[in-house]
Coordinates of C-alpha atoms and ligand atoms in Angstrom, one line a residue:
M20 CA 10.5 93.6 110.2
Y21 CA 10.4 91.2 112.9
R22 CA 7.2 91.8 114.5
S23 CA 5.1 88.8 114.2
R24 CA 3.8 89.2 117.8
P25 CA 3.8 92.8 118.4
K26 CA 1.3 94.9 116.4
G27 CA 1.8 98.1 114.6
E28 CA 5.6 99.9 114.7
L29 CA 7.3 100.8 117.2
D30 CA 6.9 104.2 118.9
R31 CA 9.5 106.5 116.8
D32 CA 11.0 107.9 120.4
T33 CA 11.4 104.2 121.8
L34 CA 13.1 103.3 118.1
N35 CA 15.6 105.5 118.4
F36 CA 15.9 104.4 121.9
L37 CA 16.5 100.4 120.6
S38 CA 18.6 101.8 117.8
S39 CA 22.3 100.3 117.1
M40 CA 21.9 102.0 113.4
N41 CA 24.8 104.8 114.4
I42 CA 27.5 102.2 115.2
D43 CA 26.7 99.5 112.9
N44 CA 28.2 101.3 110.1
E45 CA 31.4 99.8 111.7
I46 CA 29.6 96.2 111.1
I47 CA 28.0 96.6 108.0
S48 CA 30.7 94.9 105.6
Y49 CA 31.6 92.2 108.4
D50 CA 27.8 91.0 108.7
I51 CA 27.2 90.8 104.3
M52 CA 29.9 88.6 104.5
G53 CA 28.9 86.8 107.4
T54 CA 25.1 86.6 105.8
Q55 CA 27.4 85.3 102.2
A56 CA 29.4 82.5 104.1
H57 CA 25.7 81.3 105.8
L58 CA 23.7 81.4 102.4
V59 CA 27.1 79.4 101.0
M60 CA 26.1 76.6 103.4
L61 CA 23.0 76.4 103.2
Y62 CA 23.1 76.2 99.6
E63 CA 25.5 73.4 100.1
K64 CA 23.7 71.5 103.2
G65 CA 20.8 71.4 100.3
L66 CA 18.8 73.9 102.5
L67 CA 18.1 76.5 100.1
E68 CA 17.8 76.9 96.0
V69 CA 20.2 77.3 93.9
K70 CA 18.0 80.7 92.0
P71 CA 17.3 82.6 95.4
L72 CA 21.0 81.7 96.6
K73 CA 22.2 83.3 93.3
K74 CA 19.9 86.4 93.4
I75 CA 20.5 87.2 97.6
L76 CA 24.2 86.5 96.6
N77 CA 24.4 88.9 93.7
E78 CA 22.7 91.6 96.1
L79 CA 24.3 91.0 98.8
E80 CA 27.6 91.8 96.9
I81 CA 26.4 95.3 95.6
L82 CA 25.8 96.3 98.9
L83 CA 29.1 94.9 100.1
Q84 CA 30.0 97.3 97.3
N85 CA 27.8 100.2 97.9
P86 CA 26.5 99.8 101.8
G87 CA 24.9 103.3 101.0
K88 CA 22.4 102.0 99.1
I89 CA 21.0 100.2 102.3
N90 CA 18.1 102.1 103.6
R91 CA 19.1 102.7 107.1
L92 CA 15.9 105.1 109.1
G93 CA 13.2 103.1 110.7
F94 CA 15.3 100.0 111.7
E95 CA 16.4 98.8 115.0
D96 CA 20.1 97.6 113.3
I97 CA 21.8 96.9 110.3
H98 CA 21.0 93.7 110.3
E99 CA 16.9 94.4 110.0
A100 CA 17.9 96.9 107.2
I101 CA 19.9 94.9 105.2
E102 CA 16.8 91.7 105.6
T103 CA 14.7 94.4 104.9
H104 CA 16.7 95.7 101.7
L105 CA 16.6 92.0 100.5
V106 CA 12.7 91.0 101.0
K107 CA 12.0 94.8 99.4
K108 CA 14.0 94.0 96.1
L109 CA 13.7 90.1 95.9
G110 CA 10.8 89.8 98.0
I111 CA 9.7 87.6 100.9
E112 CA 9.9 84.4 99.6
I113 CA 13.9 84.9 98.8
G114 CA 14.8 87.8 101.0
G115 CA 13.4 85.9 104.0
S116 CA 15.3 82.9 104.0
I117 CA 18.4 84.7 105.5
Q118 CA 17.7 84.1 108.7
T119 CA 17.3 80.1 108.6
G120 CA 19.5 78.5 111.0
R121 CA 21.3 81.7 112.7
S122 CA 20.0 84.7 114.9
R123 CA 20.5 88.7 115.6
N124 CA 22.4 86.6 118.5
D125 CA 25.0 85.0 117.3
Q126 CA 24.6 87.4 113.7
V127 CA 26.0 90.6 115.8
I128 CA 28.8 88.7 117.6
L129 CA 29.9 87.1 114.7
D130 CA 30.2 90.4 113.4
V131 CA 32.2 92.0 116.4
R132 CA 34.4 89.4 116.5
M133 CA 35.5 89.6 112.9
K134 CA 35.9 93.5 112.9
A135 CA 38.0 92.9 116.3
R136 CA 40.8 90.5 114.5
D137 CA 40.4 93.2 111.8
E138 CA 41.7 95.9 114.5
L139 CA 43.7 93.5 116.6
N140 CA 45.9 92.6 113.3
N141 CA 46.2 96.6 112.8
I142 CA 46.6 97.5 116.1
Y143 CA 49.9 94.9 115.9
S144 CA 51.1 96.0 113.3
K145 CA 50.5 99.7 115.3
I146 CA 52.5 98.4 118.2
I147 CA 55.1 96.8 116.1
S148 CA 56.0 100.3 114.3
L149 CA 55.8 102.6 117.9
I150 CA 58.5 99.9 119.4
D151 CA 60.5 100.0 116.3
S152 CA 60.0 103.7 116.4
I153 CA 61.5 103.4 120.4
L154 CA 64.3 101.4 119.3
Q155 CA 65.7 103.7 116.8
K156 CA 65.6 106.7 119.3
A157 CA 67.0 104.6 121.8
E158 CA 69.4 103.5 119.5
Q159 CA 70.4 107.4 118.7
N160 CA 70.2 108.4 122.7
L161 CA 72.9 105.7 123.9
G162 CA 75.1 108.6 125.2
S163 CA 72.0 110.9 126.3
I164 CA 73.1 110.8 130.7
M165 CA 69.7 111.5 132.0
L166 CA 68.4 111.7 135.7
L167 CA 65.9 108.9 137.0
Y168 CA 63.1 109.7 139.3
T169 CA 61.4 108.0 141.7
H170 CA 58.8 109.6 144.3
L171 CA 59.6 112.4 141.0
Q172 CA 62.8 113.2 142.7
Q173 CA 66.4 112.9 141.4
A174 CA 67.0 109.0 142.4
Q175 CA 69.9 107.7 140.2
I176 CA 71.5 108.3 137.2
G177 CA 71.2 106.8 133.6
N178 CA 70.3 107.3 130.5
L179 CA 67.8 108.3 127.4
S180 CA 68.3 104.4 125.7
H181 CA 67.4 103.1 129.5
Y182 CA 64.3 105.0 129.8
L183 CA 63.1 104.1 126.4
L184 CA 63.4 100.9 126.4
S185 CA 61.6 100.2 129.0
Y186 CA 58.7 101.3 127.3
S187 CA 59.8 99.1 124.4
D188 CA 60.1 96.0 127.0
Q189 CA 56.5 97.1 128.4
L190 CA 55.5 97.3 125.0
F191 CA 56.0 93.8 124.0
R192 CA 54.5 92.7 126.5
D193 CA 51.6 94.5 125.4
L194 CA 52.0 93.0 121.9
D195 CA 52.2 89.4 123.7
R196 CA 48.6 89.6 125.1
L197 CA 47.4 90.7 122.3
Y198 CA 48.8 88.2 120.2
L199 CA 47.0 85.9 122.6
T200 CA 43.7 87.6 123.3
Y201 CA 43.5 86.9 119.1
T202 CA 43.5 83.1 119.0
R203 CA 40.2 83.1 121.7
I204 CA 38.8 86.0 119.4
N205 CA 39.0 84.0 116.0
K206 CA 36.4 81.9 116.8
S207 CA 33.0 81.4 115.0
P208 CA 29.9 81.7 117.2
L209 CA 27.8 81.8 113.8
G210 CA 24.5 79.2 113.6
S211 CA 24.2 78.9 117.5
G212 CA 20.6 80.7 116.8
P213 CA 19.1 82.8 119.9
V214 CA 20.1 81.0 122.2
G215 CA 19.6 76.7 121.9
G216 CA 21.3 76.0 118.7
S217 CA 19.2 75.0 115.3
T218 CA 16.8 72.0 114.4
I219 CA 17.7 72.9 110.7
P220 CA 20.9 71.2 110.2
I221 CA 23.3 73.7 109.2
D222 CA 27.0 73.5 108.8
R223 CA 28.8 75.2 111.5
E224 CA 32.2 74.5 110.4
R225 CA 31.7 75.4 106.9
T226 CA 30.9 79.1 107.8
A227 CA 34.1 78.9 110.3
M228 CA 35.9 78.1 107.6
L229 CA 34.6 80.5 105.1
L230 CA 35.1 83.7 107.0
G231 CA 38.7 82.6 108.1
F232 CA 37.5 81.5 111.7
D233 CA 40.2 79.3 113.6
G234 CA 37.4 76.7 115.1
L235 CA 34.0 77.5 116.9
V236 CA 32.5 79.2 119.8
T237 CA 31.0 75.5 120.8
N238 CA 28.7 76.2 123.3
S239 CA 25.9 77.8 121.8
L240 CA 24.5 79.5 124.9
D241 CA 28.3 80.4 125.5
A242 CA 28.5 82.0 121.9
T243 CA 25.7 84.1 121.4
S244 CA 25.6 85.6 125.4
S245 CA 29.3 85.1 126.9
R246 CA 31.7 89.0 125.8
D247 CA 34.3 87.3 128.2
T248 CA 37.1 87.4 125.5
I249 CA 35.5 90.9 124.3
V250 CA 36.6 92.2 128.1
E251 CA 39.7 90.3 128.0
L252 CA 40.5 92.6 124.8
M253 CA 39.4 95.7 126.5
S254 CA 41.3 94.9 129.3
S255 CA 44.6 94.6 127.4
L256 CA 43.6 97.6 125.3
S257 CA 43.7 99.9 128.6
I258 CA 47.1 98.2 129.9
L259 CA 48.3 99.6 126.7
M260 CA 47.0 102.5 126.6
I261 CA 48.3 102.7 130.1
T262 CA 51.5 102.7 128.8
L263 CA 51.0 105.2 126.1
S264 CA 49.3 107.6 129.1
R265 CA 53.0 106.9 131.1
I266 CA 54.9 107.6 128.4
A267 CA 52.7 111.3 127.9
E268 CA 53.1 111.9 131.7
D269 CA 56.6 111.6 131.6
L270 CA 56.9 113.6 128.2
I271 CA 54.4 116.7 129.7
I272 CA 56.7 116.7 132.3
W273 CA 59.6 117.0 130.4
S274 CA 59.0 119.6 128.2
T275 CA 57.8 121.7 130.9
Q276 CA 60.1 125.1 131.2
E277 CA 61.4 123.4 134.5
F278 CA 62.3 120.3 133.3
D279 CA 63.7 121.7 129.8
Y280 CA 64.1 118.0 128.8
V281 CA 62.7 117.6 125.6
E282 CA 60.7 119.4 123.6
L283 CA 58.1 118.6 120.5
A284 CA 58.4 118.9 117.4
D285 CA 56.3 122.5 116.2
K286 CA 54.1 120.0 114.2
C287 CA 52.9 118.1 117.4
A288 CA 52.5 121.0 119.7
S289 CA 49.5 123.2 119.9
S290 CA 49.6 126.7 120.4
S291 CA 47.1 129.2 122.8
S292 CA 45.2 131.8 121.5
A293 CA 46.0 133.9 124.1
M294 CA 49.8 133.9 125.0
P295 CA 51.7 134.0 122.2
Q296 CA 54.7 132.2 123.9
K297 CA 53.4 129.1 124.3
K298 CA 53.9 125.8 122.8
N299 CA 51.6 122.8 124.7
P300 CA 51.8 119.5 124.7
D301 CA 48.1 118.8 123.4
P302 CA 48.0 115.4 122.2
L303 CA 50.0 113.9 124.7
E304 CA 47.3 115.3 127.2
L305 CA 44.7 113.8 125.3
L306 CA 46.8 110.7 125.5
R307 CA 46.3 110.4 129.1
S308 CA 42.2 111.8 128.9
R309 CA 41.5 108.9 126.0
T310 CA 43.4 106.5 127.9
T311 CA 40.5 107.1 131.0
I312 CA 37.7 106.6 128.3
V313 CA 39.6 103.3 127.5
V314 CA 39.8 102.4 130.8
G315 CA 36.3 103.8 132.0
N316 CA 34.9 101.4 129.0
L317 CA 36.1 98.7 130.6
V318 CA 34.7 99.2 134.0
T319 CA 31.4 100.0 131.7
S320 CA 31.6 96.5 130.1
L321 CA 32.2 94.6 133.2
A322 CA 29.9 96.4 135.0
L323 CA 27.2 95.3 132.5
L324 CA 28.1 91.9 132.4
K325 CA 28.2 91.3 136.3
A326 CA 24.5 90.4 136.6
L327 CA 23.1 89.5 133.1
P328 CA 21.5 86.4 133.3
S329 CA 22.4 84.1 131.1
G330 CA 21.6 84.8 127.4
Y331 CA 21.4 87.7 125.3
S332 CA 20.2 90.9 126.5
R333 CA 20.3 94.3 124.9
D334 CA 22.6 95.6 126.8
L335 CA 25.3 93.6 125.1
Q336 CA 24.6 96.3 122.5
D337 CA 26.0 98.8 124.8
L338 CA 29.1 96.9 125.3
K339 CA 29.2 96.7 121.7
L340 CA 29.2 100.0 121.9
V341 CA 31.7 101.2 124.0
F342 CA 34.0 98.1 122.3
L343 CA 34.0 99.7 119.1
N344 CA 34.9 103.2 120.5
S345 CA 38.0 101.7 123.0
L346 CA 39.3 99.8 119.4
S347 CA 39.2 103.5 117.8
I348 CA 40.6 105.7 120.3
V349 CA 43.5 102.9 120.6
S350 CA 44.2 103.0 117.1
S351 CA 44.7 106.6 116.7
C352 CA 46.7 106.7 120.3
L353 CA 49.0 104.6 118.7
T354 CA 49.6 106.4 116.0
I355 CA 50.0 110.0 117.9
T356 CA 52.5 108.2 120.0
D357 CA 54.9 107.3 117.3
I358 CA 54.5 110.5 115.8
V359 CA 55.2 112.0 118.8
I360 CA 58.1 109.8 119.6
G361 CA 59.2 109.8 116.1
S362 CA 59.8 113.3 116.2
L363 CA 60.8 114.5 119.6
I364 CA 63.4 116.8 119.9
I365 CA 65.7 115.7 122.9
H366 CA 68.0 118.5 124.6
K367 CA 70.7 116.1 125.8
D368 CA 73.1 118.7 127.1
R369 CA 70.2 120.3 130.1
M370 CA 69.0 116.7 130.5
K371 CA 73.3 115.9 130.8
D372 CA 73.2 119.8 133.3
A373 CA 70.5 118.5 135.6
V374 CA 72.7 114.9 136.2
I375 CA 76.1 116.6 136.5
N376 CA 74.3 119.4 139.1
S377 CA 73.4 116.4 141.2
Y378 CA 73.6 114.4 144.2
A379 CA 72.2 111.6 142.2
N380 CA 75.2 109.5 142.0
S381 CA 75.6 109.0 145.8
I382 CA 74.5 105.4 145.7
D383 CA 77.2 104.7 143.2
I384 CA 79.4 106.1 145.5
A385 CA 78.1 104.3 148.6
E386 CA 78.1 101.2 146.9
Q387 CA 82.2 101.7 145.5
L388 CA 83.0 102.5 149.2
V389 CA 81.6 98.7 149.9
M390 CA 83.4 97.3 146.5
Q391 CA 86.6 99.5 147.4
K392 CA 87.0 100.4 150.6
G393 CA 85.3 97.7 152.8
L394 CA 82.7 99.2 154.6
V395 CA 79.0 97.9 154.8
F396 CA 76.7 99.3 152.8
R397 CA 74.2 100.5 155.9
T398 CA 77.8 102.5 156.8
A399 CA 78.5 103.9 153.3
H400 CA 75.3 105.1 152.8
K401 CA 75.0 106.7 156.3
I402 CA 78.0 108.9 155.5
V403 CA 77.3 110.0 152.2
G404 CA 74.0 110.8 153.1
S405 CA 76.3 113.1 155.6
L406 CA 78.2 114.5 152.7
V407 CA 75.1 115.5 151.0
E408 CA 73.9 117.1 153.7
M409 CA 77.5 119.4 154.0
A410 CA 77.6 120.0 150.4
L411 CA 73.9 121.1 150.2
S412 CA 74.7 123.6 153.2
K413 CA 77.8 124.5 151.0
N414 CA 75.2 126.4 148.4
N415 CA 74.6 123.0 147.0
A416 CA 78.3 122.1 146.3
S417 CA 79.3 119.2 144.6
L418 CA 80.4 116.1 146.5
S419 CA 83.9 116.1 144.9
S420 CA 84.4 119.8 145.6
L421 CA 84.3 119.5 148.9
S422 CA 87.6 119.9 151.2
V423 CA 89.4 117.5 152.8
N424 CA 88.7 119.5 156.0
E425 CA 85.0 119.2 155.0
I426 CA 85.2 115.3 154.7
E427 CA 86.8 114.7 158.2
A428 CA 84.2 117.0 160.2
V429 CA 81.6 114.0 158.3
I430 CA 84.2 111.5 159.5
K431 CA 84.2 112.6 162.7
R432 CA 80.9 113.5 163.2
T433 CA 79.8 109.9 162.2
S434 CA 81.9 108.1 163.5
V435 CA 82.5 106.0 160.3
P436 CA 86.1 104.0 160.3
I437 CA 87.1 105.7 156.9
K438 CA 89.9 108.1 156.2
A439 CA 89.4 111.3 154.2
K440 CA 91.7 110.4 151.4
D441 CA 90.3 107.4 150.8
L442 CA 87.2 108.7 150.7
L443 CA 87.9 111.8 148.1
E444 CA 89.7 109.0 146.2
I445 CA 86.3 107.4 145.6
L446 CA 84.1 110.6 145.4
E447 CA 86.4 111.6 142.4
Q448 CA 86.3 108.5 140.5
V449 CA 82.5 108.4 140.8
T450 CA 81.7 111.3 139.2
P451 CA 78.1 112.0 137.8
E452 CA 79.8 111.4 134.2
K453 CA 81.2 108.4 134.6
V454 CA 79.2 106.3 137.1
I455 CA 77.1 104.9 134.4
L456 CA 79.8 102.9 133.2
L457 CA 80.2 101.3 136.6
R458 CA 77.1 99.9 136.8
S459 CA 77.4 96.6 135.6
S460 CA 73.9 94.5 136.6
I461 CA 71.9 92.8 133.9
G462 CA 69.4 95.3 132.9
S463 CA 70.8 98.6 134.6
S464 CA 71.7 102.1 133.1
N465 CA 75.3 100.9 131.4
P466 CA 74.8 101.9 127.7
D467 CA 76.3 98.2 126.9
E468 CA 72.9 96.7 128.5
Q469 CA 70.9 98.7 125.9
K470 CA 73.1 97.7 123.0
K471 CA 72.6 94.0 123.7
V472 CA 68.5 94.9 124.6
I473 CA 68.5 97.0 121.3
K474 CA 69.8 93.7 119.1
S475 CA 67.8 91.6 120.7
S476 CA 65.0 93.7 120.8
K477 CA 65.2 94.2 117.2
I478 CA 64.7 90.1 116.4
R479 CA 61.6 90.4 118.3
V480 CA 60.0 93.0 116.0
Q481 CA 60.9 91.3 113.2
E482 CA 59.5 88.3 114.4
Y483 CA 56.2 90.1 115.4
S484 CA 56.3 91.3 111.8
D485 CA 56.4 88.2 110.0
D486 CA 53.8 86.4 112.6
I487 CA 50.9 89.1 111.7
R488 CA 52.2 89.6 108.0
K489 CA 51.2 85.2 108.2
R490 CA 48.5 86.2 110.2
K491 CA 46.5 88.9 107.9
M492 CA 48.0 86.5 105.1
L493 CA 45.5 84.3 106.5
L494 CA 42.5 86.4 106.8
N495 CA 42.6 87.7 103.4
N496 CA 43.2 84.2 101.7
A497 CA 40.2 82.9 103.5
L498 CA 38.3 86.3 102.5
H499 CA 39.1 86.3 99.4
N500 CA 38.0 82.1 99.0
L501 CA 34.8 83.5 100.3
R502 CA 34.5 85.7 97.6
Q503 CA 35.7 83.3 95.1
V504 CA 32.6 81.0 96.0
V505 CA 30.5 83.9 96.0
I506 CA 31.2 84.9 92.6
S507 CA 31.0 81.2 91.2
Y508 CA 27.8 80.6 93.1
T509 CA 26.3 83.9 91.1
N510 CA 27.5 82.5 87.9
K511 CA 26.7 79.1 88.3
S512 CA 23.5 78.2 85.7
S513 CA 20.4 77.2 87.3
Ligands
LIG339 N1 21.2 95.1 117.8 C1 21.7 94.4 118.5 C2 23.0 94.6 119.1 O1 23.7 95.3 118.8 C3 21.6 93.1 117.9 C4 21.2 91.1 118.5 C5 19.6 92.0 119.0 N2 18.7 90.7 119.8 C6 18.1 90.8 119.9 N3 17.4 89.6 120.6 N4 17.5 91.6 120.5 O2 23.6 93.9 120.3

């Protein structure tokens, strides 16, 4: 179709090598709508007669409803396949006019931006739904005390609600990042031509409006050859996937027999072909590996762009490939995370036992020695550390079960100016079960803090949902109007 200078057909292996047909399926409908908007504009600017306009719009409408009618064999990409289809159906005089004032270079990035904004809106909705599921679980687990870890060693006492909300807060930031990126994605490159614009008096603003864009990527060189906005989006998607992957990793560890804090619902767990007792967290493992792919796709894109000369180069086709791949992975991973968390079984008693059998109240004991007995923190730290050492040597006894004699021995050894009676009083007061209620700093594990966060998060979820609904509605309205314009022009009397 495009071979005006090179003679003959493309070699078959070369054609297959060049072709983006296998992924262009994902952008067909956007490509058709883009062409319809472009034709409407050409007609309105007096650059296309009504007769060919009607014929092409009509044929494109048929393809939009039934993309299977497009012959995909033997083409480099969907743009060529559609134009060839139109030329075959309507003749070169009519079908050959769809590329007036534009090129595949603005066309492909137009399609990618249209696809990206739809996918972004779906991804937002999925993140909001996931946050909602997390908030529900957090509300049900305000009283589920558990250990918090640093270095994967028992650290402080917390509660599951606090843990879960740490992830809803991160997901809100993921949402925020994507929310902002949308404003940069939703700009039209259409009409930029191959690189330097067109001598044909097209109206780029009109096509942008018809397609629901909020303005233009103005500079035609920028519009056709930059992909920073796509990479920005891939970067935000990668950060989002890291959030999901870290949740996955925690749940994988916690569902081991050794931890046994949580259990995947049967509907989410895999089994083993050989070991009948097995209940494996495979969806979570694939969440981890899919994160690797999404991060890899980001790195691929950065590396691909790093030394690309300005202006379109075919390398950008492979960026489209990895970008579309990331969009689809992220979308499915959000669904799976939501299902897994929504149906997660929590072993509250087991988590509580682990708390009771730990020394994770040590820091709180030290703090209370500061608050109630006037010790400086470093000294309190020292004596509590020695108490733990003593308890460990007594067959891992609890701190509050240490005898007065044992405590006196520790005081003597550390020469800390405190009476055994005072120390014992604190040990009895700051038991693992009570400790969480003593926490008073903003954002701590105290359930009262979580209640506040749940309340404000529910409002934020509502605000984001309303915003996304508005965004989706704006797009739908614009594309609905385009459809109306297309129908009215198709029925126009010549
Ligand atoms: N299939 C190409 C892509 O996906 C479309 C643009 C091709 N442009 C060109 N001048 N070869 O990027």
